[in-house]
Coordinates of C-alpha atoms in Angstrom, one line a residue:
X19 CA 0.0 0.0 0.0
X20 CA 1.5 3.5 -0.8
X21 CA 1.1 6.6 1.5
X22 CA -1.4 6.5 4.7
X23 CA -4.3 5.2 4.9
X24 CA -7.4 6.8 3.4
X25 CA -11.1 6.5 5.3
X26 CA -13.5 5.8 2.7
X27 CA -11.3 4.2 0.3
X28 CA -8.9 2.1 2.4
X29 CA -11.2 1.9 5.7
X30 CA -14.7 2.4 6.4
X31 CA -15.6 5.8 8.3
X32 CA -18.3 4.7 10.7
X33 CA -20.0 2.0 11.7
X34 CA -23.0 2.3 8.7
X35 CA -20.3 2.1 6.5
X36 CA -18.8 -0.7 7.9
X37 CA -21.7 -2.9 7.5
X38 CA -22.5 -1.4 3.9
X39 CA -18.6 -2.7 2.9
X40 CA -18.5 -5.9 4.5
X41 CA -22.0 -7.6 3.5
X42 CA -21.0 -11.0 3.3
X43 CA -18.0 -13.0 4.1
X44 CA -17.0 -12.8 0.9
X45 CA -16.6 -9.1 1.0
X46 CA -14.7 -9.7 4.4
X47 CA -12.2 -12.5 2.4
X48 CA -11.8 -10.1 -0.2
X49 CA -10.6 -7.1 2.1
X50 CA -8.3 -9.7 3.9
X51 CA -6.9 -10.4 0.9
X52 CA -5.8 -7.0 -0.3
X53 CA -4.3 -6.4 3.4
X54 CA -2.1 -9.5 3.3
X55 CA -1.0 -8.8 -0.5
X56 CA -2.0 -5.2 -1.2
X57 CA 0.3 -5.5 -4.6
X58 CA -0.8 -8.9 -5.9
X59 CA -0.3 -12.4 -4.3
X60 CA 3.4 -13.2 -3.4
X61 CA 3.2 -17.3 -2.2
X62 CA 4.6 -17.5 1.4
X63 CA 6.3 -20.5 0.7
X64 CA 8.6 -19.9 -2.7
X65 CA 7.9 -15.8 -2.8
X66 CA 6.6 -16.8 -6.1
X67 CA 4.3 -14.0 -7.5
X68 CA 2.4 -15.8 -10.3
X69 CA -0.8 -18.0 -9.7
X70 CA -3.3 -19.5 -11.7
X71 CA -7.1 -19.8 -11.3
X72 CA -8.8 -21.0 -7.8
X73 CA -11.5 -20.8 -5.6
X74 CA -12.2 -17.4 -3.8
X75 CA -10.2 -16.5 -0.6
X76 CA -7.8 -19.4 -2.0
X77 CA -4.8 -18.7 -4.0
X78 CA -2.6 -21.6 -6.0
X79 CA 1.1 -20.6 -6.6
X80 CA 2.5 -21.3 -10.5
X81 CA 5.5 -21.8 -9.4
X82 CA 5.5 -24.4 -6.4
X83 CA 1.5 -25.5 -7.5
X84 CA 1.1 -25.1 -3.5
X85 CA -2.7 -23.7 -2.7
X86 CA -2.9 -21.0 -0.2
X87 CA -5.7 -19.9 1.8
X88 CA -6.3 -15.8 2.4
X89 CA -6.6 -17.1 6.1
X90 CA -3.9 -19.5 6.7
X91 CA -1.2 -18.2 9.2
X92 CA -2.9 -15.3 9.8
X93 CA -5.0 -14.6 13.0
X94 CA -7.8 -15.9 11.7
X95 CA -7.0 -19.4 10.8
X96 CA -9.4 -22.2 11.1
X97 CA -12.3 -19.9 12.4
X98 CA -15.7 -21.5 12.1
X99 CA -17.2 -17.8 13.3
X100 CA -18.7 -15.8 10.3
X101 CA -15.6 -12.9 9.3
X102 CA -19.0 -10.6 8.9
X103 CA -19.3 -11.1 12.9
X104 CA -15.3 -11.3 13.3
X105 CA -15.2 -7.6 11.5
X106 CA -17.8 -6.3 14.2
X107 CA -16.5 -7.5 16.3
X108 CA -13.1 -5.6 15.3
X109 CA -14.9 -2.4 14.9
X110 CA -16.3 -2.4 18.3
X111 CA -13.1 -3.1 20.5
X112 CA -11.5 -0.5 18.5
X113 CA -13.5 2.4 18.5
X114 CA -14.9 2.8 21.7
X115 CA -12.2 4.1 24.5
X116 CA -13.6 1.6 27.1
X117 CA -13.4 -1.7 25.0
X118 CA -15.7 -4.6 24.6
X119 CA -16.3 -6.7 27.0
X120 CA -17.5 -10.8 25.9
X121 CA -20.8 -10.8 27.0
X122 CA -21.7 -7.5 25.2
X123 CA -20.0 -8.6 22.0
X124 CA -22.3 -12.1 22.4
X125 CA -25.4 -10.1 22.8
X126 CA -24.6 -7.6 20.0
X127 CA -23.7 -10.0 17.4
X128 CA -25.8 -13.1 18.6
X129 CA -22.6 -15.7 18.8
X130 CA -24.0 -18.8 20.2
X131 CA -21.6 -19.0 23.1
X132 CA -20.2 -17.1 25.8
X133 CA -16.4 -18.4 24.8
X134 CA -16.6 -17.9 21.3
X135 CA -17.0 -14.1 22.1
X136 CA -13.6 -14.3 24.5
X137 CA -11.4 -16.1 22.2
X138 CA -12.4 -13.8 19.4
X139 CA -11.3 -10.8 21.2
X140 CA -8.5 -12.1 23.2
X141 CA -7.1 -13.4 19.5
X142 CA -7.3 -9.4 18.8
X143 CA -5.3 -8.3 21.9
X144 CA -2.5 -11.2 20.7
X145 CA -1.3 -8.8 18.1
X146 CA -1.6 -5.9 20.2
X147 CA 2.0 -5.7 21.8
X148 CA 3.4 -2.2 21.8
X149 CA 6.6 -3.7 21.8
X150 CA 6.6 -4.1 18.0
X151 CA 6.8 -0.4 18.0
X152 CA 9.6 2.2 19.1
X153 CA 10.2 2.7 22.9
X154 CA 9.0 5.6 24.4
X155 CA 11.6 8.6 24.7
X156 CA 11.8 11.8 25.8
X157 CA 10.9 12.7 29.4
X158 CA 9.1 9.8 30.9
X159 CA 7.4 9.4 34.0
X160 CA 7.9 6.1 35.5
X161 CA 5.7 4.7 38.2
X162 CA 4.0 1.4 39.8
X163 CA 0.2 0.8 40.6
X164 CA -1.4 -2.9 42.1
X165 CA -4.2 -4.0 40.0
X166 CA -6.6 -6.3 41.4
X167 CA -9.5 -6.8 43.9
X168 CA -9.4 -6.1 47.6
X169 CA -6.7 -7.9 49.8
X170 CA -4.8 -7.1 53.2
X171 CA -1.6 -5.2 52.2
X172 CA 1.7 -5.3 54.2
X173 CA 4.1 -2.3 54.6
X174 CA 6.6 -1.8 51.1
X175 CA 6.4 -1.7 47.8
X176 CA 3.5 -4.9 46.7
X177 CA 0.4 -6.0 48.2
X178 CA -0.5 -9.4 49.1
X179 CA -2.4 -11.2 46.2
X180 CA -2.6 -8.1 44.0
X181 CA -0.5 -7.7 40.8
X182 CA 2.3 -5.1 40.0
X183 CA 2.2 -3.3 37.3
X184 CA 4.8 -1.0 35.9
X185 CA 3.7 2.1 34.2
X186 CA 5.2 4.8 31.8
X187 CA 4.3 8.0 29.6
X188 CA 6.0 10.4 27.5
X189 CA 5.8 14.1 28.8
X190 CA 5.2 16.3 25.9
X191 CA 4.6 20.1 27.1
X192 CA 1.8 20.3 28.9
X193 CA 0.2 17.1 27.6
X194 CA 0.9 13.7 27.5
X195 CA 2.2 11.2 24.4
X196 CA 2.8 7.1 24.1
X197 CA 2.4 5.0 27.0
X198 CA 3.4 1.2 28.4
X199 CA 1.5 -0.7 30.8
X200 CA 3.5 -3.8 31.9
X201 CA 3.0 -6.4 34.6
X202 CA 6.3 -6.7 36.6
X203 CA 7.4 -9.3 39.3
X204 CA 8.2 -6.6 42.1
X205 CA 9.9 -3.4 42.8
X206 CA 13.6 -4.2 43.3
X207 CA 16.6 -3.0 41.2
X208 CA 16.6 -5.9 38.8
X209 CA 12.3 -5.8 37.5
X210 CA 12.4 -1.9 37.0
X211 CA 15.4 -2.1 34.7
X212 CA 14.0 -4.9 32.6
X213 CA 10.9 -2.4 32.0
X214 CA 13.2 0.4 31.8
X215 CA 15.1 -1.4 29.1
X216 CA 12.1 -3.0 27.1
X217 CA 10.1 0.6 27.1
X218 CA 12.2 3.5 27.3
X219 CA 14.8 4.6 24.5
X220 CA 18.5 5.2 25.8
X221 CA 19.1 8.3 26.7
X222 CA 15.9 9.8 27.7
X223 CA 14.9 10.6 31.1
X224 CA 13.3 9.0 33.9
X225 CA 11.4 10.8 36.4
X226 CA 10.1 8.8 39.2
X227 CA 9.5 9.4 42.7
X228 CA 11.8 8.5 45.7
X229 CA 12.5 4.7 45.7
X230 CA 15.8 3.6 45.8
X231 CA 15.3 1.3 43.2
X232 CA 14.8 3.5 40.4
X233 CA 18.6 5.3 40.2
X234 CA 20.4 1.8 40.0
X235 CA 17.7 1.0 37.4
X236 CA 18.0 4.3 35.1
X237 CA 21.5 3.8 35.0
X238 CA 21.8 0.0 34.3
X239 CA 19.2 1.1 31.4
X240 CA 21.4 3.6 30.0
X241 CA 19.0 6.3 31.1
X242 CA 19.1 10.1 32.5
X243 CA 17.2 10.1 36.3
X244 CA 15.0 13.0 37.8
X245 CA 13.5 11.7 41.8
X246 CA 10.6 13.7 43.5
X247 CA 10.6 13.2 46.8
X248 CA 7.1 12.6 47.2
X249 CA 7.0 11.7 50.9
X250 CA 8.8 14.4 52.9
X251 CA 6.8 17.1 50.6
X252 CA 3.3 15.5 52.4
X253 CA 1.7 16.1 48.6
X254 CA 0.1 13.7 46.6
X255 CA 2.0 11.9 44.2
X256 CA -0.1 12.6 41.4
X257 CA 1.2 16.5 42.2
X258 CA 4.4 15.3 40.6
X259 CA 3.9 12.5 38.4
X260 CA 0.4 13.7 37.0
X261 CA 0.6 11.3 33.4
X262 CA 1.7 7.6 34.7
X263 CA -1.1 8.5 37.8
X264 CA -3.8 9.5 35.0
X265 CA -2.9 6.6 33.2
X266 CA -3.6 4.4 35.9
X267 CA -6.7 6.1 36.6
X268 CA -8.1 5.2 33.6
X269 CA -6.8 2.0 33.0
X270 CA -8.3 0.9 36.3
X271 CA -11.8 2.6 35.7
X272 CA -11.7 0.7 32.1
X273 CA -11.4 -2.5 33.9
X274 CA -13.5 -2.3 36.6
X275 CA -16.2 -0.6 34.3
X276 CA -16.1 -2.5 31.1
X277 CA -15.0 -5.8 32.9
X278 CA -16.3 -5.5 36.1
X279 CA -12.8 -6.2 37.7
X280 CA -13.8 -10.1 36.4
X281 CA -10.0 -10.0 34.8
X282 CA -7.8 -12.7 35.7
X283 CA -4.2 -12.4 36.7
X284 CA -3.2 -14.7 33.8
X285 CA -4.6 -12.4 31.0
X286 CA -4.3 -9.3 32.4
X287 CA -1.4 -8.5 30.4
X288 CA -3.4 -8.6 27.6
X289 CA -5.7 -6.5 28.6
X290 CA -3.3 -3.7 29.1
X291 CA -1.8 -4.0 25.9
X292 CA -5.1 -3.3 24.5
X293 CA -5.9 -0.5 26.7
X294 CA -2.4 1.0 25.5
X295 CA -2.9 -0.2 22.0
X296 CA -5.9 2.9 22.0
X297 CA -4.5 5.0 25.0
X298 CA -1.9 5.6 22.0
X299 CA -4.3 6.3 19.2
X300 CA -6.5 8.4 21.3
X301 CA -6.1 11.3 19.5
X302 CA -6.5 9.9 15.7
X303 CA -9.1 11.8 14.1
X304 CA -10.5 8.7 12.3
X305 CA -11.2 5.8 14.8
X306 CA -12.3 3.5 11.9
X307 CA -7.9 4.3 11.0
X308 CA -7.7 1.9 14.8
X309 CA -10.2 -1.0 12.9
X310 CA -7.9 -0.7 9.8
X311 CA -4.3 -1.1 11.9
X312 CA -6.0 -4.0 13.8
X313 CA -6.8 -5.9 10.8
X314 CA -3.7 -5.2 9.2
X315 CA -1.7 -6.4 12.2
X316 CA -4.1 -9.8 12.8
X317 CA -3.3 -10.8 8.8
X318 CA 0.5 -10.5 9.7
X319 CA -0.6 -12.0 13.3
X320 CA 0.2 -16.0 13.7
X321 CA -2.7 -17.8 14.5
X322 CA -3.9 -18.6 17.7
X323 CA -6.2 -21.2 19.5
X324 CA -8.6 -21.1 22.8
X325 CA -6.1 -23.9 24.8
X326 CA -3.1 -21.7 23.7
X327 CA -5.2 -18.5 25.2
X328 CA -6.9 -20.1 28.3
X329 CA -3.8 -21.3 30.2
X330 CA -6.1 -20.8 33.7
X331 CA -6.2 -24.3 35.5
X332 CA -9.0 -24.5 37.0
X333 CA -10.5 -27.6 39.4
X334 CA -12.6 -29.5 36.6
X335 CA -16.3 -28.7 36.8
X336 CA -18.7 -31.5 38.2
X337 CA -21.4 -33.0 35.1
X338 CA -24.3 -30.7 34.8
X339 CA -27.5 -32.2 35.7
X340 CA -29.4 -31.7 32.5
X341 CA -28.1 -32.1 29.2
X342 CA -26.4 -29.3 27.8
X343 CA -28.1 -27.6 25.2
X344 CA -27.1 -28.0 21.5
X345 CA -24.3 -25.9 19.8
X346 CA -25.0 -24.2 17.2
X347 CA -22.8 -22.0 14.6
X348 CA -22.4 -18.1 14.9
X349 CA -25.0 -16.6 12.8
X350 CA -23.8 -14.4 9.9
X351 CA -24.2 -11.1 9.6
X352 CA -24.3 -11.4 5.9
X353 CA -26.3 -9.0 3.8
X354 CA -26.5 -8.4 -0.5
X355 CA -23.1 -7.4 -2.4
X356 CA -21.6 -4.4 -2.3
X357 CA -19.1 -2.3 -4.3
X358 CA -15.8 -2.4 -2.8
X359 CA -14.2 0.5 -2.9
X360 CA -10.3 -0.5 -1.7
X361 CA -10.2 -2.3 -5.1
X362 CA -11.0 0.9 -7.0
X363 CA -8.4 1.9 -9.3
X364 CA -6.8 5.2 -8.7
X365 CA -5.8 7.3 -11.4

C-alpha cells in the first residue's frame, strides 16, 4: 500500500459504513486479501508472485503448485465464526475508549456461546503488543500501581495477592504522548530495569518518585534520572507524576467498568496491551484508522487457539444435571453485495 491510509477508500468511516462494505464473508475475504498482498499475491512458501485460477479466498502458486488460503497463518485461521461477525467484532473493540467486553460482543452479534465471544477478542489483543513499536523517549514518567480486587496489604512496595504493574508515559509540554502498561514481578533494582530497558529509548529521562530502586535501574538502562521526593513534601504523588497517575486512573476505571474487575491475573497483560494499544491512538481523528491497523496487524498475526489463550487451571467442573443444550454455529451477519471501494483503481 502506498502513502497513509485513506477513510473511505482504504477503511470504512463509521460504523453504517462498515456494514455497507462488508455484507457478506466474501466481501470480508476479499478485504483480507488486499491487506495480506496489497500488490498482488506473493506465495509465502517460494515468494513466487504468479498464480493460476482458484476458488475465492484461496490462492494456488505457478510456481510451487502449492494452494494458499487468504486465512492461513494469519490470525484468523481455522475460524468457524462468520468474518462478517469477526469484522464487528473488530470495529467495536476498536473504536470505543472503554473496550468490549465478551458478553456484550455475544449479545450484540448473537454468537451462540459465551467463549466464542472471548477467544475472538482475546485473539485481537495477541497482536496488540506495543513492543513491536519504538520505545517511548523523551521525558518519561515512570511509576507502579497494584491491579486487582481487595486484599490485606503489608508495609513496602507490593500487596498481598494483587499484581504489580509498571507504568510509563511520555511528557510532551503540557500534555501527554505514548504509554506502556506492563506487569512486573516486584519493585527491586533488577524488574524496574528490565521495564526500563524493554520501554524507554536510551538516553531519555526517567522521572520517578523516591525509591531507591529506580537510580540503579536508570543507569543499568542507560537512562538520564530525575527523583521527586514525594514523601517528605506531604503532597500527593499525582502532584508530581500527573501522566503515569492518569494513566492508571483510567486503565483501572476501564477495567472495573467495562470488565467488572472479572480479569484474571493470567490475562491481564493482555488487557493492558489493548488499553495502551488505544490509549496511544486516542487522538487519531479517524477511529475507523484503529479497525484498519488492527486488521492489518491480525493478517500478519500468527494464528492462535482457545487452549493456547486459556492457560487458567481450574478444578474440573462437576457433570451438569441436565443435558447441555445443543451448539450451534455463529449466525452471519451477511447481507446483498456491495461495491468495494479499496479495489477501486486510482488514477
Amino acid at each position: 500500500m502506498k502513502g497513509l491510509p485513506v477513510a473511505g477508500r482504504d477503511y470504512p468511516g463509521s460504523l453504517p459504513e462498515l456494514r455497507s462494505w462488508y455484507r457478506s464473508d466474501a466481501d470480508c475475504l476479499d478485504y483480507l486479501d488486499w491487506l495480506r498482498w496489497p500488490d498482488g499475491f506473493v506465495c509465502p512458501w517460494c515468494a513466487g508472485v504468479g498464480e493460476w485460477a482458484a476458488s475465492p479466498g484461496v490462492h494456488r502458486c505457478s510456481g510451487c503448485s502449492r494452494r494458499v488460503s487468504v486465512t492461513a497463518g494469519t490470525l484468523f485461521q481455522g475460524t468457524r465464526a462468520p468474518l462478517t461477525v469477526w469484522f464487528e467484532a473488530a470495529w467495536l473493540m476498536t473504536v470505543s475508549k472503554q473496550g468490549l467486553s465478551a458478553q456484550t460482543l455475544q449479545h450484540s452479534t448473537g454468537l451462540g456461546r459465551y467463549q466464542t465471544a472471548w477467544t475472538m477478542l482475546h485473539k485481537f489483543r495477541t497482536v496488540m503488543d506495543p513492543a513491536k513499536h519504538p520505545r517511548l523517549s523523551g521525558d518519561v514518567e515512570v511509576d507502579e500501581t497494584m491491579i486487582g480486587g481487595f486484599k490485606p496489604v503489608f508495609k513496602g512496595r507490593g500487596a498481598a495477592g494483587k499484581t504489580l504493574v509498571a507504568g510509563a508515559i511520555e511528557r510532551r509540554g503540557r500534555g501527554f504522548g505514548r504509554a506502556r502498561l506492563q506487569i512486573i514481578a516486584d519493585g527491586t533494582t533488577p524488574s524496574l530495569t528490565a521495564f526500563l530497558q524493554a520501554n524507554v529509548a536510551p538516553e531519555s529521562r526517567v522521572i520517578s518518585d523516591g525509591w531507591s530502586a529506580y537510580p540503579p535501574a536508570s543507569r543499568a538502562a542507560g537512562l538520564l534520572h530525575t527523583a521527586y521526593k514525594v514523601t517528605p513534601s506531604g503532597l500527593p504523588a499525582h502532584t508530581f507524576l500527573p501522566g503515569v497517575h492518569r494513566l492508571f486512573s483510567l486503565v483501572k476505571r476501564v477495567l472495573e467498568g467495562t470488565y467488572q474487575g472479572s480479569v484474571q491475573p493470567e490475562h491481564l497483560q493482555a488487557y493492558l496491551d489493548e488499553f495502551v494499544f488505544r490509549f496511544n491512538r486516542r487522538n487519531s481523528t479517524q477511529r475507523g484508522l484503529l479497525f484498519f491497523r488492527l486488521l492489518e496487524a491480525s493478517v500478519a498475526g500468527a494464528p492462535a487457539t482457545y487452549n493456547g489463550i486459556a492457560e487458567i487451571h481450574r478444578t474440573p467442573p462437576q457433570p451438569p444435571v441436565a443435558p447441555p443444550t445443543p451448539h450451534h454455529l455463529p449466525r452471519t451477519l451477511t447481507g446483498q453485495p456491495a461495491h468495494r471501494p479499496w479495489r477501486t483503481k486510482i488514477p
